[in-house]
Coordinates of C-alpha atoms and ligand atoms in Angstrom, one line a residue:
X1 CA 83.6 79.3 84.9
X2 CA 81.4 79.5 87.6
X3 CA 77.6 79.8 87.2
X4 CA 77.0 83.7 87.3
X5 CA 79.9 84.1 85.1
X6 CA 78.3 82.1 82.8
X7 CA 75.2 84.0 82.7
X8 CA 76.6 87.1 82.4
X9 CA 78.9 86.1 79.7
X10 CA 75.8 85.2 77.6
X11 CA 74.4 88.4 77.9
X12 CA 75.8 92.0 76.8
X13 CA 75.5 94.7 79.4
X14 CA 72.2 96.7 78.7
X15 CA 73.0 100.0 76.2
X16 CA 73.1 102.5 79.1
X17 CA 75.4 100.7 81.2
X18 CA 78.3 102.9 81.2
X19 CA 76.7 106.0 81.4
X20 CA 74.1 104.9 84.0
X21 CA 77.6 103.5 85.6
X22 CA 79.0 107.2 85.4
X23 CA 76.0 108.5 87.0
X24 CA 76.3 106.1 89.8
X25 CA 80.2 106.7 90.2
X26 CA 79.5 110.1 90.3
X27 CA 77.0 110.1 92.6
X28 CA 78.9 108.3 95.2
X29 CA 82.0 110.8 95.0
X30 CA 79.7 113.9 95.5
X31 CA 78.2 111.6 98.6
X32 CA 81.2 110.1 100.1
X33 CA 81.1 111.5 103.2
X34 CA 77.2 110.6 103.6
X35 CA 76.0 107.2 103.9
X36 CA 74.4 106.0 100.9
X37 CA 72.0 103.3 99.8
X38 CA 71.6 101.3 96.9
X39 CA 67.8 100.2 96.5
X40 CA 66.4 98.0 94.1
X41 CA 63.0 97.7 93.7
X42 CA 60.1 96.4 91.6
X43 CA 60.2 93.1 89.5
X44 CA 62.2 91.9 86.5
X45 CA 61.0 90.8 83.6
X46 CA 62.6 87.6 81.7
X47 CA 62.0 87.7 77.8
X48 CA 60.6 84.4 75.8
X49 CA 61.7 85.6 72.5
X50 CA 65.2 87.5 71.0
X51 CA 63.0 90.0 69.6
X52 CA 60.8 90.2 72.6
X53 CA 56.9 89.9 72.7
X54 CA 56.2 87.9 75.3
X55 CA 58.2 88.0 78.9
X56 CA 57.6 85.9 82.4
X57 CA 57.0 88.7 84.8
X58 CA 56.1 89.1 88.6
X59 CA 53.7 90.5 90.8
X60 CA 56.1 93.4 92.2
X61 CA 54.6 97.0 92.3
X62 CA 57.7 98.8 93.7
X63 CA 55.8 100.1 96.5
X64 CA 58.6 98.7 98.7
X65 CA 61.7 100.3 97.4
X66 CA 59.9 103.3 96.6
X67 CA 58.4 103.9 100.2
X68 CA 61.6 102.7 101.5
X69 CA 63.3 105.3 99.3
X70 CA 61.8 108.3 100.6
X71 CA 62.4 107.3 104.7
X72 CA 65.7 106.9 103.6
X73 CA 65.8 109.9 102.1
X74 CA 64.3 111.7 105.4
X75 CA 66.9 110.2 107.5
X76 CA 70.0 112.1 105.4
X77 CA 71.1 109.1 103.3
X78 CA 71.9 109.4 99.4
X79 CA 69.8 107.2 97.8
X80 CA 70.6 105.1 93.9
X81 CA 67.3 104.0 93.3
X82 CA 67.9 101.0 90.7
X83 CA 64.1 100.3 89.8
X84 CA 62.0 98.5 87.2
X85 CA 61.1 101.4 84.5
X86 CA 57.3 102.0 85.4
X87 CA 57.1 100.6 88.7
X88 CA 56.4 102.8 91.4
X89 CA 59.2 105.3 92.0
X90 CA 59.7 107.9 95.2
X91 CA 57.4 110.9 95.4
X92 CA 55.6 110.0 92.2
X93 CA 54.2 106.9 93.7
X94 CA 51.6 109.3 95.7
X95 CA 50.4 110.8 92.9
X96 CA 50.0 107.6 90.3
X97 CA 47.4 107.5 87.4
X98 CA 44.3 108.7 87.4
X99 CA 44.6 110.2 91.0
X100 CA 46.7 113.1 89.6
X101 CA 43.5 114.2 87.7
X102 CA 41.6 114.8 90.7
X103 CA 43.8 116.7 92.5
X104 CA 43.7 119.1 90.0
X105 CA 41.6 122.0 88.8
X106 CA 41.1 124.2 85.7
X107 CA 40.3 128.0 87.1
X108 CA 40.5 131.6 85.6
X109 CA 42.2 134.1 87.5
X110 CA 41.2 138.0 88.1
X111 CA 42.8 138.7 84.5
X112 CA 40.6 135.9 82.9
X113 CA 43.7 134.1 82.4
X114 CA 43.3 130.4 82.1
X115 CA 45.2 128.6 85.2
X116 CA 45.4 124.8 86.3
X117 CA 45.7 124.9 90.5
X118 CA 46.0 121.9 93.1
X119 CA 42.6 121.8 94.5
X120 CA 42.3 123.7 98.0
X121 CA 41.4 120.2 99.4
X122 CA 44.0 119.0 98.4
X123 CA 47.2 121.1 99.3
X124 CA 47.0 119.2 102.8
X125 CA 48.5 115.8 100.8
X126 CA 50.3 117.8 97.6
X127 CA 51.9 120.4 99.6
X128 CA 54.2 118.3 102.2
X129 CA 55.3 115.9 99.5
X130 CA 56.2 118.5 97.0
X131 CA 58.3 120.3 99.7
X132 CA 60.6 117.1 100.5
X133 CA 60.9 116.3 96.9
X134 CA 62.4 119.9 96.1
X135 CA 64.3 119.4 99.4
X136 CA 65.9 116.2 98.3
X137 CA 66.2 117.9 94.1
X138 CA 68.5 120.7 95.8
X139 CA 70.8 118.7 97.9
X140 CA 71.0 116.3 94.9
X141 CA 70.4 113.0 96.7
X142 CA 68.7 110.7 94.9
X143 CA 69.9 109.2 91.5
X144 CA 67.5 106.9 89.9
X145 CA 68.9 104.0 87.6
X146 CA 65.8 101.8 85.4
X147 CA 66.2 97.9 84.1
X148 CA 63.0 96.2 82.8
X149 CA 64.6 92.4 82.2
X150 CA 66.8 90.2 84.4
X151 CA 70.1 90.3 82.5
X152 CA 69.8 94.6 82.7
X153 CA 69.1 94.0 86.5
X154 CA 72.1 91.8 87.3
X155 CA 74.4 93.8 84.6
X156 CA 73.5 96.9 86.6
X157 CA 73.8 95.6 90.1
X158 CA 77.1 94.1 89.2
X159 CA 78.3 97.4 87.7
X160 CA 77.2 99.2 90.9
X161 CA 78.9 96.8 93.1
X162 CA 82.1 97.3 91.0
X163 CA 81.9 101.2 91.9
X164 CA 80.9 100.5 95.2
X165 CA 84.1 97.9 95.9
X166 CA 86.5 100.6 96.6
X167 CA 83.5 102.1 99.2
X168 CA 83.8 101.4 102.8
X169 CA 80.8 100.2 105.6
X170 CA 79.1 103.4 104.7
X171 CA 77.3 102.0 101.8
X172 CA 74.3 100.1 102.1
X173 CA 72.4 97.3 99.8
X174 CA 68.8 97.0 100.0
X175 CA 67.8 94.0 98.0
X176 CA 63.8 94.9 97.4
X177 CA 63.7 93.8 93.9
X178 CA 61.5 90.9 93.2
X179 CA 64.7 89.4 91.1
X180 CA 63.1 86.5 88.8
X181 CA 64.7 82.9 89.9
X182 CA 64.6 81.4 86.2
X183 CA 65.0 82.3 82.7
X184 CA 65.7 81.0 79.4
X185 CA 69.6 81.1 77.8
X186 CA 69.7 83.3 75.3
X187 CA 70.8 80.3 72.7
X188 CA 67.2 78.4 73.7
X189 CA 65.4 81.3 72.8
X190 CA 63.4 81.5 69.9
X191 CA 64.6 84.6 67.5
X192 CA 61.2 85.7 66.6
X193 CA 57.5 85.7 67.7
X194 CA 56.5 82.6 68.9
X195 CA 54.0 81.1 66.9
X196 CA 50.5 79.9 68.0
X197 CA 50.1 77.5 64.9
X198 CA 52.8 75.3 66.4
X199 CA 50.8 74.0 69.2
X200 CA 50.7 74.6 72.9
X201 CA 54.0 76.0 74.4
X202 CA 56.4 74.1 76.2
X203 CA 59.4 76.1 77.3
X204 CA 62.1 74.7 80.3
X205 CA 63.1 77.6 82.4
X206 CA 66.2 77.4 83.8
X207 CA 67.9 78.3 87.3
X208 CA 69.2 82.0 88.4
X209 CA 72.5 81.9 89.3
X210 CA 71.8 83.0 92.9
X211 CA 73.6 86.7 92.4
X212 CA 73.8 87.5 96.2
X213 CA 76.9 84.9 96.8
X214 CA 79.1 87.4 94.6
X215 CA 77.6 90.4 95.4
X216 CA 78.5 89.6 99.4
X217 CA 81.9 87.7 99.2
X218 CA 83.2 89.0 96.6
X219 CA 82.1 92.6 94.8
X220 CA 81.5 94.6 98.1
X221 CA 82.4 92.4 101.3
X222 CA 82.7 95.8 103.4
X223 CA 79.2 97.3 102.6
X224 CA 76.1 96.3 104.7
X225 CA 74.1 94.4 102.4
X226 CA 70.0 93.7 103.3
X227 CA 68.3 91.2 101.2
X228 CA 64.6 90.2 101.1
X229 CA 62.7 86.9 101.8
X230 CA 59.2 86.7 99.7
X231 CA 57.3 83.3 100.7
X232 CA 53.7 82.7 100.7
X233 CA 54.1 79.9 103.5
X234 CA 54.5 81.0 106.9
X235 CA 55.6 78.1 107.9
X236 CA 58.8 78.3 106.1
X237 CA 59.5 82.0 106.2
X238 CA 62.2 82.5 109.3
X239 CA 64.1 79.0 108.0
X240 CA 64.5 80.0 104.3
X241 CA 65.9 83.7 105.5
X242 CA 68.1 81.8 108.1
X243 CA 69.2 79.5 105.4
X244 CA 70.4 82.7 103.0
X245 CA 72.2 83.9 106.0
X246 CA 74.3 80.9 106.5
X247 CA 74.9 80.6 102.5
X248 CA 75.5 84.4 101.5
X249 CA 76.9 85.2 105.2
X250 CA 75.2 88.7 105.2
X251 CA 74.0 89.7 108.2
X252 CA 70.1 90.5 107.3
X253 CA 67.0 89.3 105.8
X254 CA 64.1 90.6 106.2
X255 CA 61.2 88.1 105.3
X256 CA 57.5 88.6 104.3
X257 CA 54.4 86.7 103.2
X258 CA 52.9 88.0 99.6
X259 CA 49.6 88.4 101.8
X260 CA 50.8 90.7 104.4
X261 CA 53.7 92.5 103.4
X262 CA 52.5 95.7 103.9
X263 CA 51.4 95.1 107.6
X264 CA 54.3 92.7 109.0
X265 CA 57.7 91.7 108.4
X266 CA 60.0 89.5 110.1
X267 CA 63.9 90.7 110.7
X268 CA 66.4 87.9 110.7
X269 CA 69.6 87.9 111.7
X270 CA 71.6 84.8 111.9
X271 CA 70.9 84.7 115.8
X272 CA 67.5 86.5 116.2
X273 CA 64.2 87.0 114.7
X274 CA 61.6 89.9 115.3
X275 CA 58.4 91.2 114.0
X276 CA 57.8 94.6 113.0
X277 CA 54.0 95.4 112.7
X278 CA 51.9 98.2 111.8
X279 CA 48.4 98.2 113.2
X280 CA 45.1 99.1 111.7
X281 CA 44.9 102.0 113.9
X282 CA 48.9 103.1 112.7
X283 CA 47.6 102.3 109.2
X284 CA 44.6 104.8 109.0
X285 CA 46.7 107.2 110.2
X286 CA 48.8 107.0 107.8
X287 CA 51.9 104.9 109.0
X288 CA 53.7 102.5 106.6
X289 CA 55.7 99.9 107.4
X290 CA 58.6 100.5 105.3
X291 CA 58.9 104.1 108.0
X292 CA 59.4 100.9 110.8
X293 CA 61.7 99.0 108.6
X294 CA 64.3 102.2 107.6
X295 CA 64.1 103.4 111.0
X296 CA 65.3 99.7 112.2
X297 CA 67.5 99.3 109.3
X298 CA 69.2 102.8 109.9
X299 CA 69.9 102.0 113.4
X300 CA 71.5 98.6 112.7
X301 CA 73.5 100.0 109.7
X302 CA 75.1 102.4 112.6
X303 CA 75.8 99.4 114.5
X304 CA 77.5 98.1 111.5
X305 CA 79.7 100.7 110.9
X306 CA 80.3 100.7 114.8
X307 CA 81.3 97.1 114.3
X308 CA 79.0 95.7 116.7
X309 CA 76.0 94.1 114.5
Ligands
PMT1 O1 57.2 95.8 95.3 P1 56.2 95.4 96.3 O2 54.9 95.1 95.6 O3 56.1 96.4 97.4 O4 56.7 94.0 97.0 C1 57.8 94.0 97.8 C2 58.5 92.7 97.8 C3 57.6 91.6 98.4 C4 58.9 92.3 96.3 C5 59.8 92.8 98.7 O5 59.5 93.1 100.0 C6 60.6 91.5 98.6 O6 60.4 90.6 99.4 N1 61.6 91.4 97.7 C7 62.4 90.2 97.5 C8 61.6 89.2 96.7 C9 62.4 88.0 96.3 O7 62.9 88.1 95.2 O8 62.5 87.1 97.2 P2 63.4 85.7 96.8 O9 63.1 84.8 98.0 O10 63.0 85.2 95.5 O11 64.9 86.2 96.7 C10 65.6 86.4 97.9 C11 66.7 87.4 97.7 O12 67.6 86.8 96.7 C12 66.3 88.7 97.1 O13 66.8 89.7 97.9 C13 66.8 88.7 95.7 O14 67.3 90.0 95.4 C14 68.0 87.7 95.8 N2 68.1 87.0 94.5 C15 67.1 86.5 93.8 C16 67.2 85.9 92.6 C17 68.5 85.8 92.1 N3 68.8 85.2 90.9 N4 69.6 86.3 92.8 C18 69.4 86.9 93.9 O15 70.4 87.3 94.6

């Protein structure tokens, strides 16, 4: 049995999988003659106990796969947006917290009756994101499918890459998820709340099976599959993508530093390697860099299908 077969058989699928596997399936028939994108997005979180308290978790907001999301969604695609439940999601993500507060106001109207209105000041930044997100509710093209742990995560992306094996090069995988590289097996777990009266904790982490060997070779070796390269070392950054190239055999990674992920990333392919940048002066106007990186990635998806990338 290999390794991620062994993993997965120690884990049952999460209690939505079939129906959030119906959705999916679904989805992709009302979409087939669009292309479509799989993104996953935000971190995952990997329990310490059976009856879980306490999980190892990362630093991932989301903001990627969200951002990403929506660009793809301007550009036509049909978007499954697999993401960790309460990290940042399309649309939404503009509007998080206590922000939504301010941009609204309590007024009367001519009646006397008691109204709550976006504040005139701020129509400029409601308006235009409300209007694509009813755009994109009509037409019906974005699905979104939550996970909060690892083994949900990997059950789901597995699941999805079973629908999409029968898909052609139209389908795209956009790896954004911050997936966790270790956990604990389920039979080293402890059953219940760990206890602070035994002492300081000493738990052995074990390895991820690395999930992208399958998911390219075997579960969907026509679609164009994207993964992402987190480092915090420059140094190493273009190497270790290159690396994941040669071992997986997909035909992108596109690295970044923890630092400066929202102002550069590096595209790597297994014979070239390019910045894409966003400057201060792009930033305050607005500009993200996720726009620059759907904009790439749509072209070279194209290419793909084309057969000549
Ligand atoms: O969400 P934000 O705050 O905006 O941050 C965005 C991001 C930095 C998380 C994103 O841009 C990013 O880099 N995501 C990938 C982070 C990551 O998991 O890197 P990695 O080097 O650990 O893994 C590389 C690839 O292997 C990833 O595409 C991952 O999906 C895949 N992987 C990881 C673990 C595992 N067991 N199996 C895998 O296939």
């Amino acid at each position: 049995m290999s390794q991620w077969e062994k993993f997965y058989s120690s884990y049952p699928p999460p209690n939505d999988y079939n129906s959030s596997l119906k959705k999916i399936s679904a989805f992709c028939e009302i979409h087939k003659d669009k292309k479509i994108v799989l993104i996953t997005s935000g971190g995952t979180a990997v329990p310490l106990e059976h009856n879980t308290v306490r999980f190892v978790d990362n630093f991932s907001a989301g903001t990627r796969g969200s951002a990403s999301a929506e660009y793809f969604l301007q550009t036509g695609y049909a978007v499954i947006f697999m993401h960790r439940q309460g990290s940042l999601e399309p649309y939404a993500r503009h509007f998080k917290g206590q922000e939504l507060l301010e941009l609204l106001e309590v007024v009367q109207n001519e009646t006397g009756e008691t109204q709550v209105k976006v504040q005139d000041s701020s129509i400029h930044k409601v308006l235009p994101i409300l209007k694509m997100y009813e755009t994109v509710k009509s037409e019906g093209r974005l699905i979104k499918i939550p996970f909060v742990n690892l083994p949900d995560y990997l059950w789901l992306l597995k699941g999805a890459a079973e629908v999409f094996s029968k898909a052609g090069e139209n389908v795209m995988l956009y790896l954004a998820a911050a997936v966790s590289d270790f956990y604990i097996p389920p039979n080293e777990m402890s059953e219940h709340k760990i206890q602070s009266r035994d002492g300081a904790l000493v738990i052995s982490l074990h390895l991820v099976p690395k999930i992208l060997q399958p998911l390219v070779n075997a579960w969907v070796p026509n679609a164009f599959v994207i993964s992402f390269k987190l480092e915090t070392d420059e140094s190493i950054l273009i190497s270790k993508a290159r690396a994941a190239l040669e071992k997986y055999k997909h035909k992108l990674v596109i690295g970044n530093i923890l630092q400066t992920r929202k102002q550069r990333v590096v595209m790597v392919t297994t014979d070239s390697s390019y910045d894409l940048i966003v400057t201060p002066d792009e930033m305050k106007a607005g500009l993200e860099i996720d726009k620059k990186i759907v904009d790439e990635v749509v072209n070279l998806h194209e290419l793909f299908i084309k057969g000549t990338f």
